Coordinates of C-alpha atoms in Angstrom, one line a residue:
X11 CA -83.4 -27.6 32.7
X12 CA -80.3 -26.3 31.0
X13 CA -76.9 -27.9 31.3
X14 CA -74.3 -25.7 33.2
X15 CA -71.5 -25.9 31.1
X16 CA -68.3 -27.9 32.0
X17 CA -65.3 -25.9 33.6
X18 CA -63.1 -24.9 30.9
X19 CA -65.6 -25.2 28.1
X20 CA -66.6 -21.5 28.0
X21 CA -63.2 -19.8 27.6
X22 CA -61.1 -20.8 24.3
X23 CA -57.5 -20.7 25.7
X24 CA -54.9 -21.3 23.5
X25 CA -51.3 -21.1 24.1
X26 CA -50.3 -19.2 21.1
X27 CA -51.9 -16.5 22.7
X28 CA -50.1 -15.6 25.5
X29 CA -47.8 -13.4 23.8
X30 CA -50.0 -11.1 22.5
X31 CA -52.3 -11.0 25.6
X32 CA -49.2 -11.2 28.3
X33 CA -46.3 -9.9 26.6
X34 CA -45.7 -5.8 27.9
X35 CA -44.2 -3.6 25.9
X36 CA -41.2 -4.7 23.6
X37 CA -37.8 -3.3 25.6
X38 CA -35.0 -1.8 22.8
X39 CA -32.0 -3.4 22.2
X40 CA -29.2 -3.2 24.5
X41 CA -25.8 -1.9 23.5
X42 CA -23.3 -4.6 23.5
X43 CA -20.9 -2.7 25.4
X44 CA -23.4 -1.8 28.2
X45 CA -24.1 -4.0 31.1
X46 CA -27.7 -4.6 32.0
X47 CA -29.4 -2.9 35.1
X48 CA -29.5 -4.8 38.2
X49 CA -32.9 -4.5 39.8
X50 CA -30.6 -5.5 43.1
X51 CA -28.7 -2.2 43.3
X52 CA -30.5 0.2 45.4
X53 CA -30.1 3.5 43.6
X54 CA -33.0 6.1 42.3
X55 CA -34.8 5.0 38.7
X56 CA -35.1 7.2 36.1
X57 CA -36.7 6.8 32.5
X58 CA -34.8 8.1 29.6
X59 CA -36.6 10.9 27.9
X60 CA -36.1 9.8 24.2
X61 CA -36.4 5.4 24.5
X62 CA -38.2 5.8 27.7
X63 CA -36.6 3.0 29.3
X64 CA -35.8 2.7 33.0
X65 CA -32.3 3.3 33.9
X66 CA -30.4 4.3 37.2
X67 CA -30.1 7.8 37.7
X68 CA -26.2 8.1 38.2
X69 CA -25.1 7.2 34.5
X70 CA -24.1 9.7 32.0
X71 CA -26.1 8.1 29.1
X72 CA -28.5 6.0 28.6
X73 CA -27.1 2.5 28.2
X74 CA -30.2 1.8 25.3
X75 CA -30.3 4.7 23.3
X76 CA -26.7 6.6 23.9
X77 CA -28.7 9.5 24.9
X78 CA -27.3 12.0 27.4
X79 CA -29.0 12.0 31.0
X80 CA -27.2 14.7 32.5
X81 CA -28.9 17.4 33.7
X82 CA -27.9 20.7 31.3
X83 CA -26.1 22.2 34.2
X84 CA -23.6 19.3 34.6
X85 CA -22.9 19.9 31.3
X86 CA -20.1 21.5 29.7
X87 CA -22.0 24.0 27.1
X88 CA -23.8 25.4 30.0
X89 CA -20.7 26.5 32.4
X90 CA -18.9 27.9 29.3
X91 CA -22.2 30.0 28.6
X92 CA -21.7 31.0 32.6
X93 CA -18.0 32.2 32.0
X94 CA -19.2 34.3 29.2
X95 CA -21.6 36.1 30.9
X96 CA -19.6 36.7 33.8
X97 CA -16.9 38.2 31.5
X98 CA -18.8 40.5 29.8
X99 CA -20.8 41.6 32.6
X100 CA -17.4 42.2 34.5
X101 CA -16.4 44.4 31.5
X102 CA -19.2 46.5 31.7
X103 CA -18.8 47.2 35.2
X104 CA -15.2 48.1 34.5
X105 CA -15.8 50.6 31.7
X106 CA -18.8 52.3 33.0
X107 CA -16.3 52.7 36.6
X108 CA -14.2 53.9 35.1
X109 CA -13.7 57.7 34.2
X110 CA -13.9 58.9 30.3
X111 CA -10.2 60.3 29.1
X112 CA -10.9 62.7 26.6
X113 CA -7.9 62.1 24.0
X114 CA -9.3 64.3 21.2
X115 CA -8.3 67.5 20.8
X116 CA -9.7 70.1 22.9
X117 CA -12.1 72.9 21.1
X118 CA -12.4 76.4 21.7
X119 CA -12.5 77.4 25.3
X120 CA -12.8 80.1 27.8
X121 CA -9.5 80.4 29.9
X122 CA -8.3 82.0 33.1
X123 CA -6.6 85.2 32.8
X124 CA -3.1 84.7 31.7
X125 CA -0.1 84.6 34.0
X126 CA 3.5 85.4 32.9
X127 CA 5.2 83.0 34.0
X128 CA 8.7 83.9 36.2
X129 CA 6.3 87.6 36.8
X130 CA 4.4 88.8 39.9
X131 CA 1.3 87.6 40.5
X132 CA -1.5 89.4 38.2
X133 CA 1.3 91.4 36.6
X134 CA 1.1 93.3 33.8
X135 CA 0.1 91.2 29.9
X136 CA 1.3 94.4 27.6
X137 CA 4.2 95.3 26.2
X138 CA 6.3 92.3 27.0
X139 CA 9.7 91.9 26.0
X140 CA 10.2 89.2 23.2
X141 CA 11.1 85.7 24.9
X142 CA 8.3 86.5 27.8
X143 CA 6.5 83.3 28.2
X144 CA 2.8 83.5 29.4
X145 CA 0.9 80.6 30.8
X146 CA -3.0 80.5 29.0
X147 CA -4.5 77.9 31.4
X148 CA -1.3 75.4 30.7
X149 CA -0.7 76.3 27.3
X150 CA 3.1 77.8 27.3
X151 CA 3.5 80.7 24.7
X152 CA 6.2 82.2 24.1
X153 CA 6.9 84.8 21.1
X154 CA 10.7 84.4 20.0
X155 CA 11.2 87.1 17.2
X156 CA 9.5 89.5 15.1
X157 CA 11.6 90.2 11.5
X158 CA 10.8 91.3 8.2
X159 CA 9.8 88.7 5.1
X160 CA 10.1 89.2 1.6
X161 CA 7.8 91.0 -0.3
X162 CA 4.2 90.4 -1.5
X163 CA 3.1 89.9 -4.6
X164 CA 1.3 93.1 -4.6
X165 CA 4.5 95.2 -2.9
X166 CA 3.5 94.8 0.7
X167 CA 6.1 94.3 3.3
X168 CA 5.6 90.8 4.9
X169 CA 6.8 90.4 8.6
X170 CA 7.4 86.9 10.6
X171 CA 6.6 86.3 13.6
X172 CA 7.6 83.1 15.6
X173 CA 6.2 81.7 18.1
X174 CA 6.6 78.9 20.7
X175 CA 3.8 76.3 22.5
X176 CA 4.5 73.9 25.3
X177 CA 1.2 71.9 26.0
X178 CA 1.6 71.1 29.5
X179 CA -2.4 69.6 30.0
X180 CA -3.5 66.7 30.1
X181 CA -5.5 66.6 27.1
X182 CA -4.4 67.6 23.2
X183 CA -5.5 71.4 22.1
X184 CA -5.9 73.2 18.9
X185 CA -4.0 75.7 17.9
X186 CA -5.3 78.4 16.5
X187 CA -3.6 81.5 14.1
X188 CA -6.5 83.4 13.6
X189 CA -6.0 84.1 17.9
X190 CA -3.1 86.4 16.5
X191 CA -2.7 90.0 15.2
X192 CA 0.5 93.0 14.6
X193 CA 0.0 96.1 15.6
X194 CA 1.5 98.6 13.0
X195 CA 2.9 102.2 14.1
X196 CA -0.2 104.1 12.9
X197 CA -2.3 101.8 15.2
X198 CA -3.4 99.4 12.7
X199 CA -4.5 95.6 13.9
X200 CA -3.2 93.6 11.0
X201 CA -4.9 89.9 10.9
X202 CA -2.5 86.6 9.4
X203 CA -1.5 87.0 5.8
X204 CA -2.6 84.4 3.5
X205 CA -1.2 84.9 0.0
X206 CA 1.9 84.8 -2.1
X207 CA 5.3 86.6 -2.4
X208 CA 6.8 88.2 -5.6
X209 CA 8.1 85.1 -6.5
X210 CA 4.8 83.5 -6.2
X211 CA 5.4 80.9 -3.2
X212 CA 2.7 80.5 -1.0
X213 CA 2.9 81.5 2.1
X214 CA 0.3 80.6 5.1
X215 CA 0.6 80.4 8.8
X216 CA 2.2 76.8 9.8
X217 CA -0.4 76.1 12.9
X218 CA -4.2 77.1 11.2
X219 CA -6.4 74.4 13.2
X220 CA -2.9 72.5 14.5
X221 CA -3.4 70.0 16.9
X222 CA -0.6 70.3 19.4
X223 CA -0.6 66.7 21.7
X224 CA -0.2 66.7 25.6
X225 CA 3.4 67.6 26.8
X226 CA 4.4 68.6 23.1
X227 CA 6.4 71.5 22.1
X228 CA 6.3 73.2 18.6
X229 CA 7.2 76.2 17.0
X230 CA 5.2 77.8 14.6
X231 CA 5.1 81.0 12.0
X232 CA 2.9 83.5 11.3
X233 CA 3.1 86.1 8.1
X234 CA 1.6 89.6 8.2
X235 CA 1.3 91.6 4.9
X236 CA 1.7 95.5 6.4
X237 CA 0.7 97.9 3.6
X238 CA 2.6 100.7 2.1
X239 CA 1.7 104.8 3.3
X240 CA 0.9 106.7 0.5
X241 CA 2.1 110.3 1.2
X242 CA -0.9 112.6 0.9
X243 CA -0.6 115.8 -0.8
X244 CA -0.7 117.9 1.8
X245 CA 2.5 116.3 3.1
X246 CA 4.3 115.8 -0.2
X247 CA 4.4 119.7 -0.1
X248 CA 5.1 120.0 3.3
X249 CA 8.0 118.4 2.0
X250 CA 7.2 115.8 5.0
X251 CA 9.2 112.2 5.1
X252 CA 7.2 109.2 5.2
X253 CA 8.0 105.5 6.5
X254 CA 5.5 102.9 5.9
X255 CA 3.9 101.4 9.1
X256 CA 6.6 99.6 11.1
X257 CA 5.5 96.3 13.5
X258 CA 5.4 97.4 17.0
X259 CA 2.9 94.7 18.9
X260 CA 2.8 90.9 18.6
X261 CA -1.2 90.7 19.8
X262 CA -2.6 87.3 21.5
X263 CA -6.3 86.6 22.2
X264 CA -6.3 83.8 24.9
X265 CA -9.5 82.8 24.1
X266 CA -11.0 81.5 20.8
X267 CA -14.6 82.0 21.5
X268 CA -14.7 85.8 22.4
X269 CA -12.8 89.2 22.1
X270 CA -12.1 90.9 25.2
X271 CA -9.4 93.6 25.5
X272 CA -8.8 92.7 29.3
X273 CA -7.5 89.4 28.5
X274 CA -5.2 90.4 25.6
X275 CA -2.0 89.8 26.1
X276 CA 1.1 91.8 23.7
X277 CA 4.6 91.5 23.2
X278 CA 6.8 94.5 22.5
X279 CA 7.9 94.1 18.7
X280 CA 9.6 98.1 18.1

């Protein structure tokens, strides 16, 4: 019959043992400036996310490890972030609210008909005295004087012819010289006169593609080169006198985009 074996003799105890079979995990060092946790105080536990250790959850770091505990939007990164956002979103809304000003200048467009201004209502656009202002869909024009130049280069007779703007819209316009013609006595429609005199200075109408701001004012010339009449034989032996073509209409288009005789307005220039 076997022995049963004495209490204790089965199990080899030792006591150098017990802290490798006992001892838990090994807890990191404690900053010497931090106080330990009291297991006493009655607050929630949480475990730091980079040391893992247990700490209470109303500290800002973790008294072990430094690490932050705060939440990321306690912190101060995250509100500035907010304020950002907000701003530029509350720009947005601003700039899409609000309406587009148009501060370039205006093109090319299609006006009402013409008023003169200090006239009856739909009265008369021909044969206007010099100094008649006309209002083209609040643009001010005014032709001041019609008088003769100096000579071409080529012997024609130049004539200037000034005129006045007053830009009473809202938005800048352009100018435009090629809008503008003289009517000569034998019915010719002379265009702007781009070229030199006898003394060979350049002349060239002061307001080709001019942009004229809101509320300005500005005064501007144009040249016209009106050709000589060449007496034909029939009147050299008639023994007829002959004038070259004398200005006798200051012709405005209105509109940039189209000819129309209806909305032509002319000043008187005999």
């Amino acid at each position: 019959m076997a022995r049963r074996p004495r209490l204790g003799q089965g199990n080899n105890w030792r006591f150098s043992d017990a802290g490798t079979k006992f001892d838990g995990r090994p807890r990191p060092q404690r900053r010497s400036n931090q106080k330990p946790i009291s297991p006493a105080l009655k607050r929630g536990v949480i475990h730091c996310t980079r040391c893992g250790s247990r700490v209470v959850s109303n500290v800002d770091n973790c008294p072990f490890c430094g690490r932050s505990l705060r939440p990321f939007f306690a912190r101060l990164w995250f509100w500035l972030l907010v304020v950002i956002v907000v701003a530029i979103f509350v720009v947005w809304i601003v700039n899409t609210s609000l309406p587009n000003e148009n501060t370039t200048p205006t093109g090319p467009t299609q006006p009402d008909l013409p008023q003169v201004i200090g006239g009856a209502q739909n009265s008369s656009l021909k044969d206007l005295s010099l100094g008649t202002s006309i209002d083209n869909s609040g643009l001010e024009v005014t032709v001041k004087s019609v008088s003769p130049g100096p000579l071409a280069a080529n012997g024609w007779q130049i004539y200037i012819v000034e005129v006045e703007f007053l830009n009473n819209r809202a938005t800048d316009i352009t100018l435009y010289s090629t809008q503008w013609m003289l009517q000569v006595s034998n019915g010719t429609r002379l265009d702007t006169f781009v070229g030199s005199d006898a003394e060979g200075i350049t002349l060239t109408s002061n307001f080709s593609d001019y942009e004229l701001p809101s509320k300005g004012r500005f005064s501007g010339r144009l040249f016209f080169a009106v050709p000589p009449h060449h007496p034909t034989e029939e009147e050299l032996a008639a023994g007829i006198e002959v004038h070259s073509p004398l200005p006798t209409a200051v012709v405005y288009q209105p509109s940039a985009l189209a000819y129309s005789e209806d909305l032509l307005v002319t000043w008187n220039a005999e």
